[in-house]
Amino acid sequence: RFFPGRKMPPSPAGPQHTETLGVGKAIAVLTSGGDAQGKSGITAEEAQRSSHLNIVGMVGSIDNDFCGTDMTIGTDSALHRIMEIVDAITTTAQSHQRTFVLEVMGRHCGYLALITALACGADWVFIPESPPEDDWEEHLCRRLTETRDGGSRLNIIIVAEGAIDKHGKAITSDEIKALVVKRLGYDTRVTILGHVQRGGTPSAFDRILASRMGVEAVMALLEGTPETPACVVSLSGNQAVRLPLMECVQVTKDVTTAMNEGRFEDALKLRGRWVGSTGEGGYTVAVMNVGAPAAGMNAAVRSTVRIGLIHGHRMLAVHDGFEGLAFGMVRICTGNRAWDGFEGLSPLPRTLPKKHFEEISANISKFGIHGLIIIGGFEAFTGGLELVEGRARFEELCIPLCIVPATVSNNVPGSDFSIGADTALNTITTTCDLIKQSAAGTKRRVFIIETMGGFCGYLATMAGLAAGADAAYIFEEPFSSRDLQANVDHLTEKMKTTVKRGLVLRNERCNENYTTDFIYNLYCEEGKGIFDCRKNVLGHMQQGGSPTPFDRNFGTKMGAKAVAWITGKIKECSRHGRIFANTADSACLLGMRKRSLVFQPIAELRQQTDFEHRIPKEQWWLKLRPILKILAKYNIELDTSETAHLEHLTRKVLVPEATL
């Protein structure tokens, strides 16, 4: 199915002994020959040729407890289930001023607990790899008291089911509740999530991850030789990599051994480092949001401000983007609430800074701003470029500048992912599932669905891959009337079989003439007597909803990295108490590029940008489009010129950035 253009040679025993693609390389071909004397019917040549077994693994586990991969299949879906419950509990806890102790799965791995705590802003988290100090009871109670005194009506404590103290004694949710009630007298509830975390509809991330890993696993089998060791397909950043299976198993066992022996620091290093040390502070750093809203912005802001305060900085919140900076809408961030008055899905001004250079420069000087972190989409990127250009005229603009991409369109150059895109993608995927399910009682039906994204086809392509679309029309891959006709004919032939549902996605600006109405009318006309059609324009619902665990986690991570970078850059550009930054590398965009988060000078990204259509000139996800067509049963070949090579886990463990 995946590689219909590649045939395997017939077995020497005759045409009835052909090898199945991929499987034939791994499993010996058995025949039905043989007699009562026990002859096998397998020739010596066949036995020699099939004497080895190639094994390729993919890890499916909600605990994310397998060393060598940033994420196992199923983990993201489990986080979705957990966060749905946490969000529901949060509202009732705030209305009743309660403390909630939530126990999540993770008998030997605290990943789910840790990411849940980061995503919901929990007050405390217990995980087996990092037991608390012996006097943790005092620290916990002091933290809860400080939070309540700061005006919070809610306390959340996350506990992994395998949480232990430094002596190996279990720390249970009931024990924590008893402690809080006895010492603080807070109204406290315990919620044990249990196996609800394993169920439910898989997230878009897991669907796409499983598809990508499946393709890479087949390629690893096809390229295997008798000398190739058994390998496991893993995720490193945004790259599929192959690692020796036994190395990964051994390191995973080493984690358990280290924990059993009380070597918890070694266990954390084997899991992968995720926290850096705090640096020297004392600077003034401003944070602002620019452009359209994107789910996960609040997580990025909260992380930026709180990490900045931990660094010892004076953190400023700039309301209403560049316009707010020009008009002095700046507030000092203190206490537990990092961004009072800002709601993550409220409209944000898209004004660019060029026409307000004088006012912006004056306020940078007035508020003593040493560094600026901008969280936003394409407007944040172009606004940053304008600020860099303005440095020649206004010395006040010569401060370190960091852009954190946040937009549902995922069209910011320099980053594989933008904050908010995963939430929009899940919204589209869930909606497509519901729409297809709505036709369960009807005959054959095709749905034409329009997605957002401007000229960027990321949402249409990835949602098509996750929801099982028959076609996804995007600007980056031009199509003609002949292509439309071929798609209709292909879908018509499928509908003549057992297939009863069809799904066609169209990016909102993929073609000015082939509109959603045009494609709908075309499919209606061509499908007469075979299927009927319905159309849906999803609109701005794609920008709303609760942020997914991925976006909350990604936003938290990006905010922390941005503060660490800008702290170092301010120090680097400081001379005798004065900040002067006018080099290209003092204005950077933080982005996920393949396997790691990197800071790239925005001036260099200019050459990689199509400003007319507000998209990068090259986009990594376009290479996944053939998989979409293959899953829709088109008879095409997959480009296998770029393949992964076997790596070693020992190298990966030494990488300072693995996953948050």
XYZ file of C-alpha atoms in Angstrom:
660
model
C 0.000 0.000 0.000
C 2.746 2.443 0.887
C 5.069 1.664 -2.001
C 3.004 0.251 -4.879
C 5.710 1.133 -7.379
C 8.266 -1.216 -5.782
C 7.953 -4.954 -6.511
C 9.767 -7.814 -4.843
C 11.273 -10.545 -7.047
C 9.515 -13.933 -7.156
C 10.916 -16.800 -5.170
C 13.020 -19.338 -7.134
C 10.491 -21.986 -6.099
C 7.952 -20.487 -8.498
C 5.417 -17.668 -8.763
C 3.282 -19.068 -5.946
C 6.085 -18.254 -3.493
C 6.306 -14.461 -3.982
C 7.460 -12.311 -1.099
C 5.217 -9.669 0.391
C 6.842 -6.232 0.290
C 8.664 -5.434 3.536
C 7.477 -8.619 5.221
C 9.281 -10.897 2.805
C 12.572 -9.370 3.805
C 11.903 -10.185 7.419
C 10.052 -13.464 7.461
C 10.970 -16.675 5.684
C 8.474 -17.789 3.058
C 6.917 -21.089 4.081
C 5.394 -23.546 1.638
C 2.739 -26.167 2.032
C 5.085 -28.842 0.662
C 6.558 -31.727 2.614
C 5.619 -35.353 3.123
C 5.149 -37.815 5.923
C 8.917 -38.183 6.262
C 9.096 -34.543 7.453
C 10.684 -32.858 4.425
C 10.149 -29.090 4.731
C 9.751 -28.232 1.037
C 12.071 -25.182 1.477
C 15.090 -25.145 -0.797
C 18.575 -24.529 0.554
C 18.737 -21.264 -1.385
C 15.463 -20.041 0.161
C 16.603 -21.012 3.631
C 19.863 -19.099 3.180
C 18.179 -16.033 1.708
C 15.587 -15.877 4.522
C 17.852 -16.869 7.388
C 17.728 -13.486 9.116
C 14.949 -11.566 10.803
C 14.807 -7.774 10.575
C 12.966 -6.124 13.455
C 11.806 -2.505 13.636
C 9.883 -1.263 16.658
C 7.621 1.683 17.394
C 6.870 2.484 21.021
C 3.252 2.873 22.104
C 2.916 3.932 25.747
C 1.005 6.692 27.483
C 3.724 6.960 30.164
C 6.460 8.135 27.728
C 8.837 5.929 29.709
C 10.996 4.574 26.873
C 14.445 6.148 26.624
C 15.533 7.305 23.189
C 12.385 9.073 22.019
C 10.976 12.473 22.928
C 7.419 11.155 22.719
C 5.854 7.708 22.540
C 2.650 7.055 20.591
C -0.306 7.624 22.916
C 1.295 10.059 25.358
C -0.201 13.188 23.804
C -3.697 11.645 23.789
C -3.339 10.754 27.477
C -2.346 14.350 28.227
C -5.486 15.496 26.402
C -7.651 13.333 28.680
C -5.850 14.592 31.779
C -6.087 18.278 30.848
C -9.793 17.982 30.010
C -10.371 16.769 33.573
C -7.988 19.298 35.132
C -9.721 22.174 33.327
C -13.115 20.935 34.508
C -11.893 20.593 38.093
C -10.247 24.027 38.016
C -13.535 25.854 37.542
C -15.259 24.177 40.493
C -12.152 24.495 42.664
C -11.984 28.255 42.065
C -15.670 28.760 42.832
C -15.336 26.898 46.139
C -11.779 27.998 47.030
C -10.482 24.457 47.277
C -7.244 22.529 47.054
C -7.229 19.598 44.651
C -4.794 16.677 44.720
C -4.816 14.940 41.335
C -3.206 11.544 40.885
C -2.161 10.662 37.333
C -0.621 7.523 35.880
C 3.125 7.022 35.896
C 4.226 4.213 38.191
C 7.870 4.473 37.152
C 7.877 7.632 35.009
C 6.734 11.108 35.992
C 6.355 12.576 32.495
C 2.549 12.827 32.573
C 2.582 14.406 36.025
C 5.327 16.878 35.127
C 3.774 18.081 31.868
C 0.343 18.291 33.491
C 1.798 20.464 36.252
C 3.475 22.755 33.720
C 0.352 22.948 31.557
C -2.063 23.844 34.361
C 0.286 25.938 36.513
C 0.149 23.573 39.472
C 1.570 24.602 42.832
C 3.466 21.347 43.369
C 4.277 18.118 41.549
C 5.540 14.768 42.838
C 7.330 12.449 40.391
C 9.297 9.243 41.080
C 12.512 10.400 39.344
C 12.876 13.492 41.535
C 11.810 12.825 45.144
C 11.331 15.903 47.346
C 13.653 16.829 50.184
C 13.056 15.330 53.616
C 11.268 18.473 54.841
C 8.971 18.641 51.807
C 5.906 18.921 54.025
C 7.080 22.323 55.296
C 7.924 23.578 51.788
C 4.583 22.417 50.376
C 2.524 24.092 53.085
C 4.515 27.316 52.786
C 4.002 27.346 49.007
C 0.242 26.814 49.313
C -0.013 29.559 51.934
C 1.926 32.036 49.769
C -0.334 31.295 46.815
C -3.503 31.862 48.847
C -2.090 35.056 50.386
C -1.340 36.263 46.833
C -5.041 36.173 45.994
C -5.386 32.755 44.385
C -8.592 30.836 45.113
C -7.198 27.576 43.798
C -4.409 25.166 44.702
C -3.504 22.203 42.521
C -1.084 19.440 43.487
C -0.185 16.813 40.875
C 0.982 13.375 42.025
C 2.339 10.563 39.863
C 1.029 7.213 41.086
C 4.608 6.052 41.641
C 5.768 9.112 43.622
C 8.262 8.345 46.384
C 10.465 10.180 48.855
C 14.254 9.928 48.965
C 14.022 6.824 51.124
C 11.797 4.964 48.678
C 8.626 5.400 50.757
C 5.489 5.988 48.679
C 3.907 9.448 48.723
C 0.186 8.942 48.257
C -2.528 11.416 47.343
C -4.426 10.590 50.543
C -1.326 11.325 52.604
C -0.962 14.737 50.938
C -4.621 15.553 51.537
C -4.335 14.660 55.223
C -1.259 16.896 55.523
C -2.947 19.934 53.937
C -6.132 19.524 55.978
C -4.280 19.042 59.273
C -1.738 21.862 58.930
C -3.620 24.445 56.874
C -7.271 23.531 57.303
C -7.938 23.939 53.563
C -10.952 22.292 51.959
C -9.118 19.542 50.023
C -10.295 16.934 47.531
C -8.510 13.972 45.941
C -9.151 12.909 42.337
C -7.571 9.725 40.979
C -7.894 9.806 37.205
C -7.216 6.096 36.631
C -7.716 4.371 33.302
C -9.700 7.224 31.794
C -6.247 8.431 30.722
C -5.850 5.462 28.384
C -9.109 5.908 26.487
C -10.798 8.396 24.237
C -10.175 9.608 20.720
C -6.501 9.905 19.753
C -5.183 13.439 19.356
C -4.097 14.856 16.005
C -0.468 14.743 17.178
C -0.680 11.010 17.908
C -2.398 10.232 14.608
C 0.240 12.086 12.613
C 3.098 10.735 14.750
C 1.909 7.151 14.261
C 1.598 7.669 10.493
C 5.077 9.177 10.202
C 6.624 6.502 12.394
C 4.862 3.776 10.398
C 6.328 5.035 7.115
C 9.802 5.267 8.638
C 9.490 1.727 10.062
C 8.632 0.307 6.636
C 11.589 2.148 5.098
C 13.883 0.741 7.803
C 12.701 -2.792 6.936
C 13.191 -2.252 3.207
C 16.739 -0.998 3.753
C 17.633 -3.698 6.283
C 20.432 -6.181 5.714
C 21.437 -9.339 7.635
C 23.910 -7.132 9.537
C 21.352 -4.467 10.498
C 20.599 -4.602 14.246
C 17.029 -4.457 15.502
C 16.068 -0.801 15.719
C 13.313 1.402 17.101
C 11.866 4.409 15.283
C 11.989 7.403 17.624
C 11.074 11.078 17.638
C 13.826 13.633 18.183
C 12.426 17.147 18.074
C 10.533 17.051 14.782
C 12.680 14.349 13.181
C 12.137 10.612 12.869
C 15.343 8.805 13.844
C 16.390 5.170 14.123
C 18.108 3.915 17.256
C 19.361 0.422 18.162
C 16.564 -1.306 20.064
C 18.821 -2.965 22.633
C 20.603 0.307 23.453
C 17.250 1.948 24.200
C 16.114 -1.030 26.284
C 19.363 -1.000 28.245
C 19.161 2.730 29.049
C 15.506 2.307 30.071
C 16.589 -0.496 32.426
C 19.420 1.705 33.710
C 16.836 4.313 34.769
C 15.019 1.719 36.885
C 18.300 0.498 38.392
C 19.389 4.048 39.251
C 16.061 4.755 40.963
C 16.145 1.488 42.915
C 19.647 2.370 44.125
C 18.630 5.901 45.089
C 20.713 7.569 42.343
C 17.941 9.946 41.319
C 20.206 12.516 39.644
C 21.534 9.791 37.348
C 17.960 8.706 36.596
C 17.039 12.252 35.546
C 20.078 12.508 33.282
C 19.158 9.239 31.596
C 15.583 10.449 31.083
C 16.883 13.665 29.470
C 17.653 17.088 30.929
C 14.904 19.690 30.723
C 15.710 22.455 33.165
C 18.615 24.905 33.030
C 20.050 26.884 35.907
C 18.938 30.432 36.546
C 21.297 33.184 35.558
C 22.204 36.593 36.904
C 19.332 39.064 36.820
C 18.667 42.647 37.665
C 17.529 43.760 34.189
C 14.203 45.071 32.907
C 12.550 42.817 30.331
C 9.289 43.649 28.555
C 6.859 41.048 27.175
C 4.163 41.663 24.568
C 1.727 39.795 22.330
C 1.327 40.855 18.705
C -1.147 39.777 16.029
C -4.058 37.367 16.014
C -4.807 35.281 19.111
C -3.376 31.782 19.434
C -4.122 29.192 22.115
C -1.068 28.737 24.321
C -0.044 32.412 24.380
C -0.964 32.650 28.063
C 1.278 29.690 28.869
C 4.172 31.395 27.067
C 3.559 34.700 28.855
C 3.207 33.070 32.269
C 6.406 31.085 31.762
C 8.293 34.132 30.492
C 7.265 36.317 33.416
C 7.738 33.740 36.155
C 11.109 32.561 34.882
C 12.137 36.197 34.461
C 11.224 36.931 38.071
C 13.214 33.872 39.177
C 16.190 35.278 37.239
C 15.805 38.443 39.294
C 14.534 40.631 36.460
C 11.976 43.407 36.586
C 9.287 42.110 34.240
C 6.994 44.467 32.307
C 3.760 43.490 30.550
C 2.998 45.557 27.435
C -0.705 45.575 26.531
C -2.055 46.051 22.980
C 1.146 45.172 21.131
C 3.357 47.801 19.492
C 0.557 50.350 19.795
C 0.503 49.808 23.549
C 4.270 50.229 23.756
C 3.964 53.495 21.823
C 1.212 54.833 24.114
C 2.784 53.662 27.381
C 0.354 50.828 28.196
C 2.978 49.092 30.321
C 2.526 47.403 33.693
C 4.962 45.854 36.146
C 4.337 42.117 36.702
C 4.330 41.008 40.321
C 2.770 38.261 42.398
C 1.156 35.073 41.170
C -0.911 36.566 38.339
C 1.562 37.329 35.586
C -0.757 38.969 33.069
C -3.814 40.534 34.724
C -6.460 41.737 32.303
C -5.235 39.725 29.343
C -7.338 36.828 28.099
C -5.614 34.444 25.684
C -8.349 34.592 23.040
C -9.071 38.331 23.060
C -8.328 40.312 19.850
C -4.883 41.864 19.644
C -3.830 44.939 17.601
C -1.862 44.153 14.429
C -0.263 47.593 14.223
C 3.387 47.479 13.127
C 5.961 49.663 14.929
C 7.377 51.689 12.011
C 4.983 54.633 12.278
C 5.466 54.838 16.066
C 9.284 54.665 16.267
C 9.610 57.958 18.158
C 6.978 57.094 20.756
C 8.286 53.523 21.165
C 11.867 54.764 21.581
C 10.746 57.295 24.179
C 8.910 54.647 26.211
C 11.799 52.186 26.005
C 13.908 54.916 27.598
C 11.180 55.970 30.038
C 10.596 52.471 31.423
C 14.284 51.501 31.245
C 13.652 48.438 29.063
C 16.804 46.367 28.480
C 15.282 43.554 26.411
C 12.047 42.772 24.575
C 10.269 39.431 24.066
C 7.534 39.440 21.400
C 5.057 36.554 21.264
C 3.003 36.435 18.073
C 2.604 35.423 14.437
C 3.749 36.876 11.141
C 3.132 40.431 12.406
C 5.524 39.792 15.301
C 8.164 38.662 12.789
C 7.718 41.657 10.441
C 7.468 44.007 13.410
C 10.767 42.666 14.718
C 12.366 43.290 11.330
C 11.123 46.888 11.412
C 12.582 47.414 14.893
C 15.953 46.133 13.654
C 15.798 48.521 10.677
C 14.953 51.379 13.042
C 18.128 50.858 15.072
C 20.039 53.027 12.590
C 17.847 56.025 13.443
C 16.898 55.411 17.064
C 19.550 54.293 19.522
C 16.891 53.256 22.050
C 15.912 50.376 19.726
C 19.388 48.866 20.144
C 18.268 46.342 22.744
C 18.157 42.505 22.512
C 14.990 41.272 20.857
C 13.468 37.768 20.833
C 10.476 36.608 18.756
C 8.441 33.608 19.947
C 6.169 32.330 17.102
C 2.504 31.973 18.082
C -0.143 31.620 15.373
C -2.695 28.999 14.337
C -1.521 29.309 10.714
C 1.992 28.020 11.504
C 3.380 30.348 8.830
C 6.256 32.011 10.696
C 9.640 31.383 9.005
C 12.335 29.789 11.127
C 10.165 27.351 13.074
C 8.571 23.986 12.277
C 5.834 24.708 14.817
C 4.099 27.788 16.191
C 2.251 28.029 19.491
C -1.475 27.601 18.820
C -1.245 25.522 15.643
C -1.699 22.219 17.494
C -4.894 23.444 19.175
C -6.332 24.583 15.834
C -5.311 21.287 14.246
C -7.064 19.281 16.964
C -10.171 21.437 16.622
C -10.311 20.745 12.887
C -9.644 17.026 13.354
C -12.283 16.663 16.060
C -14.788 18.591 13.942
C -14.072 16.367 10.934
C -14.653 13.291 13.111
C -17.981 14.670 14.296
C -19.051 15.693 10.814
C -18.313 12.239 9.400
C -20.089 10.630 12.343
C -23.155 12.804 11.715
C -23.694 10.973 8.429
C -23.781 7.526 10.036
C -27.445 7.014 9.215
C -27.237 8.241 5.625
C -26.045 6.729 2.398
C -22.779 7.756 0.771
C -21.821 11.357 1.505
C -18.835 13.640 0.853
C -17.981 16.644 3.032
C -16.173 19.717 1.688
C -14.533 21.591 4.585
C -12.734 24.958 4.464
C -9.910 25.556 6.943
C -8.026 28.682 8.025
C -4.356 29.443 7.485
C -4.222 32.284 4.959
C -1.953 31.117 2.156
C -0.346 28.478 4.397
C -1.698 24.954 3.866
C -0.353 23.467 7.104
C -3.740 23.072 8.814
C -5.445 21.599 5.747
C -2.625 19.126 5.097
C -2.065 17.924 8.648
C -5.786 17.782 9.456
C -6.263 15.785 6.263
C -3.585 13.353 7.400
C -5.095 13.079 10.891
C -8.754 12.853 9.845
C -8.281 10.642 6.789
C -9.129 13.127 4.025
C -9.428 12.084 0.393
C -7.912 15.374 -0.793
C -6.514 18.586 0.681
C -6.205 21.614 -1.601
C -3.506 24.138 -0.645
C -1.780 27.179 -2.164
C 1.724 25.663 -1.995
C 0.754 22.780 -4.282
C -0.978 24.344 -7.331
C -3.824 22.337 -8.843
C -5.821 22.587 -12.051
C -9.267 21.550 -13.263
C -7.725 18.269 -14.404
C -6.497 17.578 -10.875
C -9.954 18.325 -9.493
C -11.520 15.976 -12.017
C -9.018 13.227 -11.163
C -9.837 13.615 -7.452
C -13.568 13.426 -8.123
C -13.135 10.337 -10.325
C -10.982 8.637 -7.684
C -13.516 9.355 -4.936
C -16.370 8.198 -7.171
C -14.658 4.842 -7.722
C -14.085 4.474 -3.959
C -17.745 5.213 -3.287
C -18.749 2.358 -5.572
C -17.113 -0.025 -3.089
C -17.756 -0.290 0.653
C -16.602 3.282 1.355
C -19.478 5.473 2.533
C -17.808 8.689 3.678
C -15.616 11.161 1.850
C -13.705 14.135 3.237
C -12.177 16.968 1.184
C -10.317 19.859 2.851
C -9.630 23.215 1.232
C -7.314 25.899 2.596
C -9.140 29.242 2.604
C -6.761 30.952 0.130
C -5.518 28.031 -1.920
C -6.968 29.404 -5.180
C -8.976 32.544 -5.870
C -11.042 30.888 -8.632
C -11.513 27.351 -7.308
C -13.470 28.490 -4.282
C -15.121 26.296 -1.673
C -18.456 26.829 -3.426
C -16.933 25.868 -6.780
C -15.444 22.631 -5.430
C -18.697 21.839 -3.626
C -20.724 22.346 -6.813
C -18.257 20.243 -8.811
C -18.436 17.287 -6.426
C -22.241 17.603 -6.251
C -22.567 17.464 -10.017
C -20.090 14.646 -10.593
C -21.399 12.578 -7.701
C -25.028 12.496 -8.760
C -26.462 9.044 -8.254
C -23.401 7.906 -6.282
C -23.019 10.316 -3.349
C -24.335 13.649 -2.117
C -22.317 16.538 -0.680
C -22.285 18.914 2.254
C -19.957 21.853 2.900
C -18.687 23.421 6.117
C -16.654 26.603 6.644
C -15.066 26.181 10.066
C -14.094 29.837 10.449
C -12.776 31.331 13.684
C -13.765 28.363 15.836
C -10.289 27.122 14.896
C -8.738 29.924 16.981
C -10.740 29.161 20.113
C -11.039 26.471 22.712
C -8.768 25.356 25.524
C -5.111 25.048 24.508
C -3.909 21.495 23.972
C -1.256 20.019 26.276
C 1.242 20.325 23.398
C 0.649 24.077 23.030
C 0.723 24.688 26.787
C 3.912 22.668 27.115
C 5.463 24.243 24.000
C 4.553 27.753 25.151
C 6.005 27.127 28.609
C 9.209 25.793 27.137
C 9.572 28.614 24.601
C 9.015 31.270 27.250
C 11.662 29.786 29.532
C 14.193 29.482 26.687
C 13.513 33.061 25.535
C 14.184 34.489 29.002
C 17.408 32.484 29.384
C 18.634 33.696 25.979
C 17.736 37.337 26.468
C 19.369 37.337 29.916
C 22.652 36.190 28.393
C 22.353 38.581 25.443
C 21.681 41.621 27.675
C 24.734 40.745 29.750
C 26.784 40.301 26.569
C 25.682 43.698 25.204
C 26.120 45.561 28.493
C 28.950 48.083 28.717
C 29.389 50.149 31.900
C 25.729 49.784 32.810
C 24.488 50.682 29.330
C 22.899 48.289 26.843
C 23.822 48.619 23.166
C 22.841 45.799 20.806
C 23.068 46.404 17.071
C 24.444 43.106 15.743
C 22.335 40.681 13.711
C 22.465 37.996 16.409
C 20.978 40.356 19.023
C 17.543 40.134 17.357
C 16.539 36.483 17.011
C 13.550 34.239 16.475
C 13.268 31.161 18.686
C 12.037 28.215 16.660
C 11.870 24.443 16.524
C 14.090 23.399 13.635
C 14.196 19.656 13.046
C 15.673 18.306 16.273
C 16.139 21.260 18.590
C 15.099 24.764 19.584
C 17.409 27.321 17.976
C 17.795 31.100 17.974
C 18.102 32.511 14.448
C 18.800 36.166 13.515
C 15.581 37.499 12.010
C 17.591 39.431 9.408
C 18.814 36.103 8.009
C 15.270 34.717 7.905
C 14.241 37.532 5.556
C 15.725 35.626 2.610
C 13.669 32.552 3.521
C 10.348 34.419 3.497
C 7.660 34.982 0.873
C 6.357 38.296 2.217
C 3.629 38.631 -0.425
C 1.913 35.447 0.743
C 3.177 35.555 4.351
C 4.703 32.084 4.309
C 8.216 30.557 4.434
C 9.654 29.705 1.021
C 10.358 26.147 2.169
C 8.058 24.195 4.486
C 8.953 20.825 6.003
C 5.406 19.417 6.110
C 5.049 19.435 2.311
C 7.068 16.190 2.320
C 4.198 14.527 4.209
C 1.605 15.201 1.512
C 2.361 11.995 -0.435
C 1.468 10.015 2.702
C -1.947 11.708 2.688
C -2.548 10.516 -0.878
C -1.271 7.026 -0.161
C -3.652 6.672 2.796
C -6.454 7.867 0.503
C -5.543 4.868 -1.736
C -4.021 6.773 -4.626
C -1.627 4.653 -6.663
C 1.485 6.810 -6.299
C 5.105 6.293 -5.354
C 6.754 7.778 -2.300
C 10.047 9.630 -2.614
C 12.496 7.593 -0.543
C 15.648 9.521 -1.482
C 15.859 11.018 2.027
C 16.008 8.341 4.697
C 17.136 8.228 8.291
C 20.290 6.441 9.357
C 20.859 4.326 12.430
C 22.183 6.401 15.311
C 23.343 5.514 18.785
C 21.504 6.405 21.954
C 24.712 7.171 23.836
C 25.130 10.234 21.605
C 21.541 11.343 22.158
C 21.759 11.139 25.960
C 24.535 13.769 25.916
C 22.370 16.288 24.041
C 21.515 19.053 26.559
C 17.996 19.576 25.225
C 15.719 16.559 24.942
C 12.147 17.367 25.881
C 10.370 19.430 28.480
